[in-house]
Amino acid sequence: MTKILDGRALAAQLRARLATEVARLRASTGVVPGLRVLLIGEHPASLAYVRTKERAAREVGIDGRIERLPATIEEGALLARLAELNEDPSVHGVLVQLPLPAHIDPERILAAIDPRKDVDGFHPLNAGRLAQLLGPPPDDLLVPCTPRGCLLLLEEALGGLQALRGKRALVLGRSTIVGRPMAALLLAYDATVTIAHSRTRELAHECRRAEILIAAVGRAGLVRGDWLAPGSVVIDVGINRVALPDGTSRIVGDVAFEEAVGQVAAITPVPGGVGPMTVACLLDNTLRACRAQLARNGRIRS
Ligand code: GUN
């Protein structure tokens, strides 16, 4: 029996808890957490993602707003806007949607966000703290949203994160958004972590050894059913649009889902697995950032 991990339901639970906490914070301090999502240019998938983030923020009582800027904006103008948002006390979280137009250096942009408002967790200070972590992340550490969402799904699958101790975990993909922070989190919980990537030899063999598999490479159905260890837990981060013979298309993950079912102990579906958790974790980070900023200003006790 394979457990299908319902990310939509788990994310709805998390959002419900956040809505209660946001309402309580507002009642006790008068402060509404503020989130600004900057979208530069017209990338259609990015537009869909930022609209989802804005809507989800509003549903839990966070003042989420998209700021659209032209693809032609100069790097200096974007840095100037970030400096204003860093100074704005009504804004507690700032996110610059990636990818950026080619003339803008993402490293420079991400490093210009106040690390205390860095709800994506991509600032080098936050990434560095995560890389050194042993044990659960402290409340004030902003951890990247997709890896945090994967961790919550693993907690659900395993009945607690202590079960990660000593487990062989394989992370497929070495991106700074998912693969690397995911590996750091698994390591913090004492898993034995391997990171595989496009140059890894004998990928199928690596997968078969894994008790925990996180697939985040962006290649539809790359991981086949016979690559998976019986009884393993599989978290599929892939979001790949594939064309169907009838001219329509659908979204699939990096794992051949139908082949995996029956083989593994638990797996996330695509869609409806990691995606909703990523958005819910962004809201969680926004509330964490807001609380930390209020505590620093003496408005609430930390
Ligand atoms: N593009 C794809 N995923 C992400 C993400 O998690 N954050 C941002 N800012 N951009 C992305």
PDB file of C-alpha atoms and ligand atoms in Angstrom:
ATOM      1  CA  MET A   1       0.000   0.000   0.000  1.00  0.00           C
ATOM      2  CA  THR A   2       1.382   3.350  -1.027  1.00  0.00           C
ATOM      3  CA  LYS A   3       0.324   6.430   0.913  1.00  0.00           C
ATOM      4  CA  ILE A   4      -0.429   9.376  -1.385  1.00  0.00           C
ATOM      5  CA  LEU A   5       0.711  12.473   0.504  1.00  0.00           C
ATOM      6  CA  ASP A   6      -2.002  15.112   0.113  1.00  0.00           C
ATOM      7  CA  GLY A   7      -0.165  18.432  -0.058  1.00  0.00           C
ATOM      8  CA  ARG A   8      -3.386  20.353  -0.681  1.00  0.00           C
ATOM      9  CA  ALA A   9      -4.917  19.117   2.569  1.00  0.00           C
ATOM     10  CA  LEU A  10      -1.731  19.618   4.595  1.00  0.00           C
ATOM     11  CA  ALA A  11      -1.291  23.131   3.183  1.00  0.00           C
ATOM     12  CA  ALA A  12      -4.929  23.959   3.998  1.00  0.00           C
ATOM     13  CA  GLN A  13      -4.304  22.906   7.621  1.00  0.00           C
ATOM     14  CA  LEU A  14      -1.204  25.087   7.803  1.00  0.00           C
ATOM     15  CA  ARG A  15      -3.042  28.066   6.278  1.00  0.00           C
ATOM     16  CA  ALA A  16      -5.899  27.649   8.764  1.00  0.00           C
ATOM     17  CA  ARG A  17      -3.420  27.769  11.654  1.00  0.00           C
ATOM     18  CA  LEU A  18      -1.700  30.801  10.133  1.00  0.00           C
ATOM     19  CA  ALA A  19      -5.035  32.613   9.683  1.00  0.00           C
ATOM     20  CA  THR A  20      -5.741  32.171  13.396  1.00  0.00           C
ATOM     21  CA  GLU A  21      -2.266  33.389  14.352  1.00  0.00           C
ATOM     22  CA  VAL A  22      -2.414  36.390  12.009  1.00  0.00           C
ATOM     23  CA  ALA A  23      -5.804  37.384  13.481  1.00  0.00           C
ATOM     24  CA  ARG A  24      -4.425  37.048  17.012  1.00  0.00           C
ATOM     25  CA  LEU A  25      -1.369  39.159  16.189  1.00  0.00           C
ATOM     26  CA  ARG A  26      -3.566  41.827  14.633  1.00  0.00           C
ATOM     27  CA  ALA A  27      -5.886  41.877  17.661  1.00  0.00           C
ATOM     28  CA  SER A  28      -3.028  42.238  20.120  1.00  0.00           C
ATOM     29  CA  THR A  29      -0.777  44.667  18.214  1.00  0.00           C
ATOM     30  CA  GLY A  30      -2.838  46.196  15.404  1.00  0.00           C
ATOM     31  CA  VAL A  31      -0.179  45.013  12.950  1.00  0.00           C
ATOM     32  CA  VAL A  32      -1.062  43.243   9.705  1.00  0.00           C
ATOM     33  CA  PRO A  33       1.885  41.267   8.260  1.00  0.00           C
ATOM     34  CA  GLY A  34       2.901  42.781   4.910  1.00  0.00           C
ATOM     35  CA  LEU A  35       4.350  40.863   1.947  1.00  0.00           C
ATOM     36  CA  ARG A  36       5.571  42.359  -1.333  1.00  0.00           C
ATOM     37  CA  VAL A  37       6.104  40.052  -4.315  1.00  0.00           C
ATOM     38  CA  LEU A  38       8.132  41.698  -7.076  1.00  0.00           C
ATOM     39  CA  LEU A  39       7.582  40.402 -10.591  1.00  0.00           C
ATOM     40  CA  ILE A  40       9.961  41.763 -13.195  1.00  0.00           C
ATOM     41  CA  GLY A  41       8.813  41.268 -16.780  1.00  0.00           C
ATOM     42  CA  GLU A  42       6.126  39.089 -18.286  1.00  0.00           C
ATOM     43  CA  HIS A  43       7.192  35.452 -17.650  1.00  0.00           C
ATOM     44  CA  PRO A  44       3.754  33.713 -17.873  1.00  0.00           C
ATOM     45  CA  ALA A  45       4.456  30.889 -15.386  1.00  0.00           C
ATOM     46  CA  SER A  46       5.917  33.425 -12.918  1.00  0.00           C
ATOM     47  CA  LEU A  47       2.812  35.592 -13.227  1.00  0.00           C
ATOM     48  CA  ALA A  48       0.636  32.593 -12.346  1.00  0.00           C
ATOM     49  CA  TYR A  49       2.873  31.763  -9.349  1.00  0.00           C
ATOM     50  CA  VAL A  50       2.906  35.285  -7.914  1.00  0.00           C
ATOM     51  CA  ARG A  51      -0.879  35.581  -8.271  1.00  0.00           C
ATOM     52  CA  THR A  52      -1.245  32.342  -6.308  1.00  0.00           C
ATOM     53  CA  LYS A  53       1.065  33.732  -3.597  1.00  0.00           C
ATOM     54  CA  GLU A  54      -0.867  37.013  -3.383  1.00  0.00           C
ATOM     55  CA  ARG A  55      -4.246  35.279  -3.176  1.00  0.00           C
ATOM     56  CA  ALA A  56      -3.063  32.821  -0.520  1.00  0.00           C
ATOM     57  CA  ALA A  57      -1.599  35.680   1.543  1.00  0.00           C
ATOM     58  CA  ARG A  58      -4.861  37.587   1.511  1.00  0.00           C
ATOM     59  CA  GLU A  59      -6.828  34.488   2.481  1.00  0.00           C
ATOM     60  CA  VAL A  60      -4.903  34.196   5.764  1.00  0.00           C
ATOM     61  CA  GLY A  61      -5.091  37.943   6.493  1.00  0.00           C
ATOM     62  CA  ILE A  62      -1.601  38.899   5.284  1.00  0.00           C
ATOM     63  CA  ASP A  63      -1.408  42.115   3.253  1.00  0.00           C
ATOM     64  CA  GLY A  64       0.119  40.475   0.160  1.00  0.00           C
ATOM     65  CA  ARG A  65       0.708  42.681  -2.862  1.00  0.00           C
ATOM     66  CA  ILE A  66       2.301  42.033  -6.248  1.00  0.00           C
ATOM     67  CA  GLU A  67       4.505  44.811  -7.574  1.00  0.00           C
ATOM     68  CA  ARG A  68       4.966  44.521 -11.328  1.00  0.00           C
ATOM     69  CA  LEU A  69       8.048  46.130 -12.836  1.00  0.00           C
ATOM     70  CA  PRO A  70       8.995  46.267 -16.530  1.00  0.00           C
ATOM     71  CA  ALA A  71      11.459  43.719 -17.974  1.00  0.00           C
ATOM     72  CA  THR A  72      13.581  46.697 -19.080  1.00  0.00           C
ATOM     73  CA  ILE A  73      14.066  48.044 -15.533  1.00  0.00           C
ATOM     74  CA  GLU A  74      17.703  48.804 -14.766  1.00  0.00           C
ATOM     75  CA  GLU A  75      19.383  46.901 -11.980  1.00  0.00           C
ATOM     76  CA  GLY A  76      20.003  50.159 -10.109  1.00  0.00           C
ATOM     77  CA  ALA A  77      16.303  51.043 -10.150  1.00  0.00           C
ATOM     78  CA  LEU A  78      15.370  47.613  -8.816  1.00  0.00           C
ATOM     79  CA  LEU A  79      17.991  47.925  -6.061  1.00  0.00           C
ATOM     80  CA  ALA A  80      16.579  51.359  -5.171  1.00  0.00           C
ATOM     81  CA  ARG A  81      13.060  49.911  -4.882  1.00  0.00           C
ATOM     82  CA  LEU A  82      14.350  47.103  -2.649  1.00  0.00           C
ATOM     83  CA  ALA A  83      16.057  49.678  -0.416  1.00  0.00           C
ATOM     84  CA  GLU A  84      12.692  51.441   0.030  1.00  0.00           C
ATOM     85  CA  LEU A  85      10.914  48.185   0.883  1.00  0.00           C
ATOM     86  CA  ASN A  86      13.691  47.301   3.346  1.00  0.00           C
ATOM     87  CA  GLU A  87      12.981  50.597   5.148  1.00  0.00           C
ATOM     88  CA  ASP A  88       9.179  50.351   5.042  1.00  0.00           C
ATOM     89  CA  PRO A  89       7.919  49.235   8.486  1.00  0.00           C
ATOM     90  CA  SER A  90       4.586  48.042   7.042  1.00  0.00           C
ATOM     91  CA  VAL A  91       6.432  45.510   4.866  1.00  0.00           C
ATOM     92  CA  HIS A  92       7.739  42.435   6.717  1.00  0.00           C
ATOM     93  CA  GLY A  93       8.493  40.139   3.782  1.00  0.00           C
ATOM     94  CA  VAL A  94      10.007  40.864   0.355  1.00  0.00           C
ATOM     95  CA  LEU A  95      10.276  38.317  -2.456  1.00  0.00           C
ATOM     96  CA  VAL A  96      11.712  38.831  -5.933  1.00  0.00           C
ATOM     97  CA  GLN A  97      10.272  36.216  -8.253  1.00  0.00           C
ATOM     98  CA  LEU A  98      12.894  34.312 -10.261  1.00  0.00           C
ATOM     99  CA  PRO A  99      14.015  34.016 -13.002  1.00  0.00           C
ATOM    100  CA  LEU A 100      15.089  37.619 -13.624  1.00  0.00           C
ATOM    101  CA  PRO A 101      15.741  39.198 -17.039  1.00  0.00           C
ATOM    102  CA  ALA A 102      19.256  38.396 -18.300  1.00  0.00           C
ATOM    103  CA  HIS A 103      20.668  41.907 -17.690  1.00  0.00           C
ATOM    104  CA  ILE A 104      19.970  41.703 -13.943  1.00  0.00           C
ATOM    105  CA  ASP A 105      22.332  39.796 -11.643  1.00  0.00           C
ATOM    106  CA  PRO A 106      20.183  37.643  -9.340  1.00  0.00           C
ATOM    107  CA  GLU A 107      22.958  37.295  -6.761  1.00  0.00           C
ATOM    108  CA  ARG A 108      23.215  41.053  -6.337  1.00  0.00           C
ATOM    109  CA  ILE A 109      19.422  41.403  -6.100  1.00  0.00           C
ATOM    110  CA  LEU A 110      18.929  38.617  -3.561  1.00  0.00           C
ATOM    111  CA  ALA A 111      21.759  39.959  -1.395  1.00  0.00           C
ATOM    112  CA  ALA A 112      20.099  43.411  -1.386  1.00  0.00           C
ATOM    113  CA  ILE A 113      16.957  42.191   0.403  1.00  0.00           C
ATOM    114  CA  ASP A 114      17.114  42.782   4.173  1.00  0.00           C
ATOM    115  CA  PRO A 115      17.856  39.258   5.494  1.00  0.00           C
ATOM    116  CA  ARG A 116      15.138  39.779   8.129  1.00  0.00           C
ATOM    117  CA  LYS A 117      12.589  40.331   5.324  1.00  0.00           C
ATOM    118  CA  ASP A 118      13.980  37.569   3.099  1.00  0.00           C
ATOM    119  CA  VAL A 119      10.910  35.293   3.145  1.00  0.00           C
ATOM    120  CA  ASP A 120      12.370  33.188   0.300  1.00  0.00           C
ATOM    121  CA  GLY A 121      15.406  32.396   2.466  1.00  0.00           C
ATOM    122  CA  PHE A 122      17.772  33.032  -0.464  1.00  0.00           C
ATOM    123  CA  HIS A 123      19.923  35.777   1.111  1.00  0.00           C
ATOM    124  CA  PRO A 124      23.504  34.494   1.641  1.00  0.00           C
ATOM    125  CA  LEU A 125      23.214  35.132   5.391  1.00  0.00           C
ATOM    126  CA  ASN A 126      20.132  32.911   5.701  1.00  0.00           C
ATOM    127  CA  ALA A 127      21.545  30.310   3.297  1.00  0.00           C
ATOM    128  CA  GLY A 128      24.769  30.256   5.331  1.00  0.00           C
ATOM    129  CA  ARG A 129      22.928  29.785   8.628  1.00  0.00           C
ATOM    130  CA  LEU A 130      20.936  26.913   7.094  1.00  0.00           C
ATOM    131  CA  ALA A 131      24.104  25.292   5.751  1.00  0.00           C
ATOM    132  CA  GLN A 132      25.534  25.184   9.298  1.00  0.00           C
ATOM    133  CA  LEU A 133      22.383  23.969  11.008  1.00  0.00           C
ATOM    134  CA  LEU A 134      22.287  20.971  13.312  1.00  0.00           C
ATOM    135  CA  GLY A 135      18.789  20.145  14.546  1.00  0.00           C
ATOM    136  CA  PRO A 136      15.491  21.904  13.831  1.00  0.00           C
ATOM    137  CA  PRO A 137      15.705  25.433  12.360  1.00  0.00           C
ATOM    138  CA  PRO A 138      15.265  28.157  15.013  1.00  0.00           C
ATOM    139  CA  ASP A 139      12.069  30.265  14.752  1.00  0.00           C
ATOM    140  CA  ASP A 140      13.919  33.289  13.427  1.00  0.00           C
ATOM    141  CA  LEU A 141      15.675  31.464  10.569  1.00  0.00           C
ATOM    142  CA  LEU A 142      13.944  32.004   7.222  1.00  0.00           C
ATOM    143  CA  VAL A 143      14.262  28.670   5.403  1.00  0.00           C
ATOM    144  CA  PRO A 144      13.497  28.416   1.642  1.00  0.00           C
ATOM    145  CA  CYS A 145       9.815  27.604   1.159  1.00  0.00           C
ATOM    146  CA  THR A 146       9.935  24.536  -1.091  1.00  0.00           C
ATOM    147  CA  PRO A 147      12.440  22.585   1.072  1.00  0.00           C
ATOM    148  CA  ARG A 148      10.462  23.530   4.205  1.00  0.00           C
ATOM    149  CA  GLY A 149       7.301  22.263   2.484  1.00  0.00           C
ATOM    150  CA  CYS A 150       9.062  18.997   1.579  1.00  0.00           C
ATOM    151  CA  LEU A 151      10.166  18.601   5.188  1.00  0.00           C
ATOM    152  CA  LEU A 152       6.578  18.976   6.439  1.00  0.00           C
ATOM    153  CA  LEU A 153       5.465  16.331   3.918  1.00  0.00           C
ATOM    154  CA  LEU A 154       8.248  14.017   5.137  1.00  0.00           C
ATOM    155  CA  GLU A 155       7.109  14.600   8.726  1.00  0.00           C
ATOM    156  CA  GLU A 156       3.605  13.536   7.700  1.00  0.00           C
ATOM    157  CA  ALA A 157       4.886  10.465   5.838  1.00  0.00           C
ATOM    158  CA  LEU A 158       7.270   9.307   8.577  1.00  0.00           C
ATOM    159  CA  GLY A 159       5.171  10.213  11.616  1.00  0.00           C
ATOM    160  CA  GLY A 160       7.846  12.632  12.842  1.00  0.00           C
ATOM    161  CA  LEU A 161      11.188  14.008  11.729  1.00  0.00           C
ATOM    162  CA  GLN A 162      13.195  12.000  14.254  1.00  0.00           C
ATOM    163  CA  ALA A 163      12.682   9.111  11.810  1.00  0.00           C
ATOM    164  CA  LEU A 164      15.112  10.852   9.410  1.00  0.00           C
ATOM    165  CA  ARG A 165      18.048  10.060  11.703  1.00  0.00           C
ATOM    166  CA  GLY A 166      20.538   7.832   9.910  1.00  0.00           C
ATOM    167  CA  LYS A 167      18.282   7.347   6.859  1.00  0.00           C
ATOM    168  CA  ARG A 168      19.859   7.354   3.386  1.00  0.00           C
ATOM    169  CA  ALA A 169      18.416  10.398   1.618  1.00  0.00           C
ATOM    170  CA  LEU A 170      19.033  11.260  -2.024  1.00  0.00           C
ATOM    171  CA  VAL A 171      18.377  14.764  -3.330  1.00  0.00           C
ATOM    172  CA  LEU A 172      18.127  14.884  -7.114  1.00  0.00           C
ATOM    173  CA  GLY A 173      19.115  18.392  -8.182  1.00  0.00           C
ATOM    174  CA  ARG A 174      21.608  20.920  -6.814  1.00  0.00           C
ATOM    175  CA  SER A 175      19.782  24.220  -7.298  1.00  0.00           C
ATOM    176  CA  THR A 176      20.089  26.986  -4.726  1.00  0.00           C
ATOM    177  CA  ILE A 177      16.273  27.184  -4.553  1.00  0.00           C
ATOM    178  CA  VAL A 178      15.575  23.524  -3.746  1.00  0.00           C
ATOM    179  CA  GLY A 179      18.385  20.942  -3.936  1.00  0.00           C
ATOM    180  CA  ARG A 180      21.040  22.547  -1.769  1.00  0.00           C
ATOM    181  CA  PRO A 181      18.787  23.891   1.012  1.00  0.00           C
ATOM    182  CA  MET A 182      16.888  20.574   0.999  1.00  0.00           C
ATOM    183  CA  ALA A 183      20.137  18.663   1.513  1.00  0.00           C
ATOM    184  CA  ALA A 184      21.097  21.044   4.355  1.00  0.00           C
ATOM    185  CA  LEU A 185      17.762  20.461   6.109  1.00  0.00           C
ATOM    186  CA  LEU A 186      17.994  16.672   5.788  1.00  0.00           C
ATOM    187  CA  LEU A 187      21.529  16.812   7.134  1.00  0.00           C
ATOM    188  CA  ALA A 188      20.374  18.959  10.063  1.00  0.00           C
ATOM    189  CA  TYR A 189      17.985  16.124  10.954  1.00  0.00           C
ATOM    190  CA  ASP A 190      20.831  13.589  10.830  1.00  0.00           C
ATOM    191  CA  ALA A 191      19.995  11.905   7.516  1.00  0.00           C
ATOM    192  CA  THR A 192      22.889  10.555   5.433  1.00  0.00           C
ATOM    193  CA  VAL A 193      22.587  12.796   2.409  1.00  0.00           C
ATOM    194  CA  THR A 194      23.682  12.393  -1.205  1.00  0.00           C
ATOM    195  CA  ILE A 195      23.138  15.090  -3.827  1.00  0.00           C
ATOM    196  CA  ALA A 196      22.853  13.820  -7.394  1.00  0.00           C
ATOM    197  CA  HIS A 197      22.835  16.017 -10.502  1.00  0.00           C
ATOM    198  CA  SER A 198      23.151  15.948 -14.276  1.00  0.00           C
ATOM    199  CA  ARG A 199      26.738  14.632 -14.121  1.00  0.00           C
ATOM    200  CA  THR A 200      26.012  11.863 -11.602  1.00  0.00           C
ATOM    201  CA  ARG A 201      26.922   8.381 -12.863  1.00  0.00           C
ATOM    202  CA  GLU A 202      24.599   5.412 -12.313  1.00  0.00           C
ATOM    203  CA  LEU A 203      21.666   7.541 -11.257  1.00  0.00           C
ATOM    204  CA  ALA A 204      19.260   4.591 -11.168  1.00  0.00           C
ATOM    205  CA  HIS A 205      21.619   2.798  -8.786  1.00  0.00           C
ATOM    206  CA  GLU A 206      21.826   5.855  -6.514  1.00  0.00           C
ATOM    207  CA  CYS A 207      18.027   6.068  -6.457  1.00  0.00           C
ATOM    208  CA  ARG A 208      17.605   2.385  -5.565  1.00  0.00           C
ATOM    209  CA  ARG A 209      19.761   2.896  -2.466  1.00  0.00           C
ATOM    210  CA  ALA A 210      17.674   5.803  -1.188  1.00  0.00           C
ATOM    211  CA  GLU A 211      15.197   5.432   1.659  1.00  0.00           C
ATOM    212  CA  ILE A 212      14.140   9.055   1.139  1.00  0.00           C
ATOM    213  CA  LEU A 213      14.145  10.495  -2.376  1.00  0.00           C
ATOM    214  CA  ILE A 214      13.596  14.173  -3.193  1.00  0.00           C
ATOM    215  CA  ALA A 215      13.315  14.720  -6.961  1.00  0.00           C
ATOM    216  CA  ALA A 216      13.924  18.320  -8.042  1.00  0.00           C
ATOM    217  CA  VAL A 217      15.443  18.278 -11.517  1.00  0.00           C
ATOM    218  CA  GLY A 218      12.595  19.425 -13.776  1.00  0.00           C
ATOM    219  CA  ARG A 219      12.557  16.437 -16.144  1.00  0.00           C
ATOM    220  CA  ALA A 220       9.203  14.765 -16.686  1.00  0.00           C
ATOM    221  CA  GLY A 221       9.118  11.160 -15.497  1.00  0.00           C
ATOM    222  CA  LEU A 222      12.927  10.876 -15.257  1.00  0.00           C
ATOM    223  CA  VAL A 223      12.735   8.592 -12.203  1.00  0.00           C
ATOM    224  CA  ARG A 224      11.197   5.265 -13.196  1.00  0.00           C
ATOM    225  CA  GLY A 225       9.310   2.904 -10.926  1.00  0.00           C
ATOM    226  CA  ASP A 226      12.066   0.271 -10.961  1.00  0.00           C
ATOM    227  CA  TRP A 227      14.572   2.900  -9.754  1.00  0.00           C
ATOM    228  CA  LEU A 228      12.744   3.179  -6.420  1.00  0.00           C
ATOM    229  CA  ALA A 229      13.474   1.193  -3.291  1.00  0.00           C
ATOM    230  CA  PRO A 230      10.466  -0.712  -1.964  1.00  0.00           C
ATOM    231  CA  GLY A 231       9.207   1.059   1.147  1.00  0.00           C
ATOM    232  CA  SER A 232      10.929   4.371   0.381  1.00  0.00           C
ATOM    233  CA  VAL A 233       9.367   7.829   0.723  1.00  0.00           C
ATOM    234  CA  VAL A 234       9.357   9.942  -2.446  1.00  0.00           C
ATOM    235  CA  ILE A 235       8.841  13.712  -2.593  1.00  0.00           C
ATOM    236  CA  ASP A 236       8.397  14.961  -6.165  1.00  0.00           C
ATOM    237  CA  VAL A 237       9.222  18.665  -6.585  1.00  0.00           C
ATOM    238  CA  GLY A 238       9.081  18.601 -10.407  1.00  0.00           C
ATOM    239  CA  ILE A 239       6.529  20.725 -12.240  1.00  0.00           C
ATOM    240  CA  ASN A 240       6.770  19.782 -15.929  1.00  0.00           C
ATOM    241  CA  ARG A 241       4.214  20.564 -18.619  1.00  0.00           C
ATOM    242  CA  VAL A 242       3.966  17.738 -21.162  1.00  0.00           C
ATOM    243  CA  ALA A 243       2.058  17.730 -24.446  1.00  0.00           C
ATOM    244  CA  LEU A 244      -0.587  15.026 -24.916  1.00  0.00           C
ATOM    245  CA  PRO A 245      -1.460  13.369 -28.245  1.00  0.00           C
ATOM    246  CA  ASP A 246      -4.848  15.148 -28.328  1.00  0.00           C
ATOM    247  CA  GLY A 247      -3.135  18.545 -28.415  1.00  0.00           C
ATOM    248  CA  THR A 248      -3.796  19.399 -24.748  1.00  0.00           C
ATOM    249  CA  SER A 249      -1.147  19.332 -22.033  1.00  0.00           C
ATOM    250  CA  ARG A 250      -0.824  18.387 -18.396  1.00  0.00           C
ATOM    251  CA  ILE A 251       1.538  18.918 -15.481  1.00  0.00           C
ATOM    252  CA  VAL A 252       3.629  15.946 -14.323  1.00  0.00           C
ATOM    253  CA  GLY A 253       6.454  15.486 -11.843  1.00  0.00           C
ATOM    254  CA  ASP A 254      10.021  14.173 -12.145  1.00  0.00           C
ATOM    255  CA  VAL A 255       8.896  10.703 -11.002  1.00  0.00           C
ATOM    256  CA  ALA A 256       6.800   8.303 -13.129  1.00  0.00           C
ATOM    257  CA  PHE A 257       3.952   8.405 -10.606  1.00  0.00           C
ATOM    258  CA  GLU A 258       1.863   5.465 -11.836  1.00  0.00           C
ATOM    259  CA  GLU A 259       4.938   3.208 -11.822  1.00  0.00           C
ATOM    260  CA  ALA A 260       5.877   4.309  -8.306  1.00  0.00           C
ATOM    261  CA  VAL A 261       2.475   3.655  -6.733  1.00  0.00           C
ATOM    262  CA  GLY A 262       2.438   0.174  -5.223  1.00  0.00           C
ATOM    263  CA  GLN A 263       6.227   0.200  -4.985  1.00  0.00           C
ATOM    264  CA  VAL A 264       7.013   2.908  -2.422  1.00  0.00           C
ATOM    265  CA  ALA A 265       5.659   3.579   1.085  1.00  0.00           C
ATOM    266  CA  ALA A 266       4.600   7.147   0.301  1.00  0.00           C
ATOM    267  CA  ILE A 267       4.746   9.611  -2.590  1.00  0.00           C
ATOM    268  CA  THR A 268       3.547  13.134  -3.351  1.00  0.00           C
ATOM    269  CA  PRO A 269       1.348  13.610  -6.424  1.00  0.00           C
ATOM    270  CA  VAL A 270       1.956  16.347  -9.027  1.00  0.00           C
ATOM    271  CA  PRO A 271      -0.014  18.552  -8.958  1.00  0.00           C
ATOM    272  CA  GLY A 272      -1.315  18.623  -5.377  1.00  0.00           C
ATOM    273  CA  GLY A 273       1.852  17.644  -3.492  1.00  0.00           C
ATOM    274  CA  VAL A 274       4.749  20.030  -2.931  1.00  0.00           C
ATOM    275  CA  GLY A 275       3.307  23.052  -4.806  1.00  0.00           C
ATOM    276  CA  PRO A 276       0.631  24.048  -2.284  1.00  0.00           C
ATOM    277  CA  MET A 277       3.087  23.479   0.590  1.00  0.00           C
ATOM    278  CA  THR A 278       5.578  25.929  -0.956  1.00  0.00           C
ATOM    279  CA  VAL A 279       2.970  28.686  -0.940  1.00  0.00           C
ATOM    280  CA  ALA A 280       1.803  27.913   2.613  1.00  0.00           C
ATOM    281  CA  CYS A 281       5.425  27.980   3.825  1.00  0.00           C
ATOM    282  CA  LEU A 282       5.890  31.418   2.256  1.00  0.00           C
ATOM    283  CA  LEU A 283       3.004  32.676   4.390  1.00  0.00           C
ATOM    284  CA  ASP A 284       4.531  30.979   7.428  1.00  0.00           C
ATOM    285  CA  ASN A 285       7.843  32.742   6.740  1.00  0.00           C
ATOM    286  CA  THR A 286       6.044  36.075   6.385  1.00  0.00           C
ATOM    287  CA  LEU A 287       4.430  35.666   9.809  1.00  0.00           C
ATOM    288  CA  ARG A 288       7.774  34.576  11.324  1.00  0.00           C
ATOM    289  CA  ALA A 289       9.505  37.613   9.789  1.00  0.00           C
ATOM    290  CA  CYS A 290       6.767  39.939  11.036  1.00  0.00           C
ATOM    291  CA  ARG A 291       6.957  38.562  14.579  1.00  0.00           C
ATOM    292  CA  ALA A 292      10.755  38.843  14.649  1.00  0.00           C
ATOM    293  CA  GLN A 293      10.585  42.463  13.451  1.00  0.00           C
ATOM    294  CA  LEU A 294       7.941  43.366  16.061  1.00  0.00           C
ATOM    295  CA  ALA A 295       9.961  41.655  18.805  1.00  0.00           C
ATOM    296  CA  ARG A 296      13.042  43.611  17.809  1.00  0.00           C
ATOM    297  CA  ASN A 297      11.089  46.845  18.030  1.00  0.00           C
ATOM    298  CA  GLY A 298       9.711  45.863  21.447  1.00  0.00           C
ATOM    299  CA  ARG A 299       6.137  45.520  20.140  1.00  0.00           C
ATOM    300  CA  ILE A 300       5.786  41.870  21.163  1.00  0.00           C
ATOM    301  CA  ARG A 301       7.758  39.451  23.291  1.00  0.00           C
ATOM    302  CA  SER A 302       9.762  36.977  21.247  1.00  0.00           C
TER     303      SER A 302
HETATM  304  N1  GUN B   1      10.950  30.790  -9.005  1.00  0.00           N
HETATM  305  C1  GUN B   1      10.700  29.464  -8.874  1.00  0.00           C
HETATM  306  N2  GUN B   1      10.587  29.141  -7.571  1.00  0.00           N
HETATM  307  C2  GUN B   1      10.764  30.275  -6.866  1.00  0.00           C
HETATM  308  C3  GUN B   1      10.760  30.568  -5.484  1.00  0.00           C
HETATM  309  O1  GUN B   1      10.573  29.724  -4.611  1.00  0.00           O
HETATM  310  N3  GUN B   1      10.973  31.866  -5.157  1.00  0.00           N
HETATM  311  C4  GUN B   1      11.186  32.830  -6.097  1.00  0.00           C
HETATM  312  N4  GUN B   1      11.418  34.062  -5.670  1.00  0.00           N
HETATM  313  N5  GUN B   1      11.211  32.584  -7.377  1.00  0.00           N
HETATM  314  C5  GUN B   1      10.991  31.308  -7.763  1.00  0.00           C
END
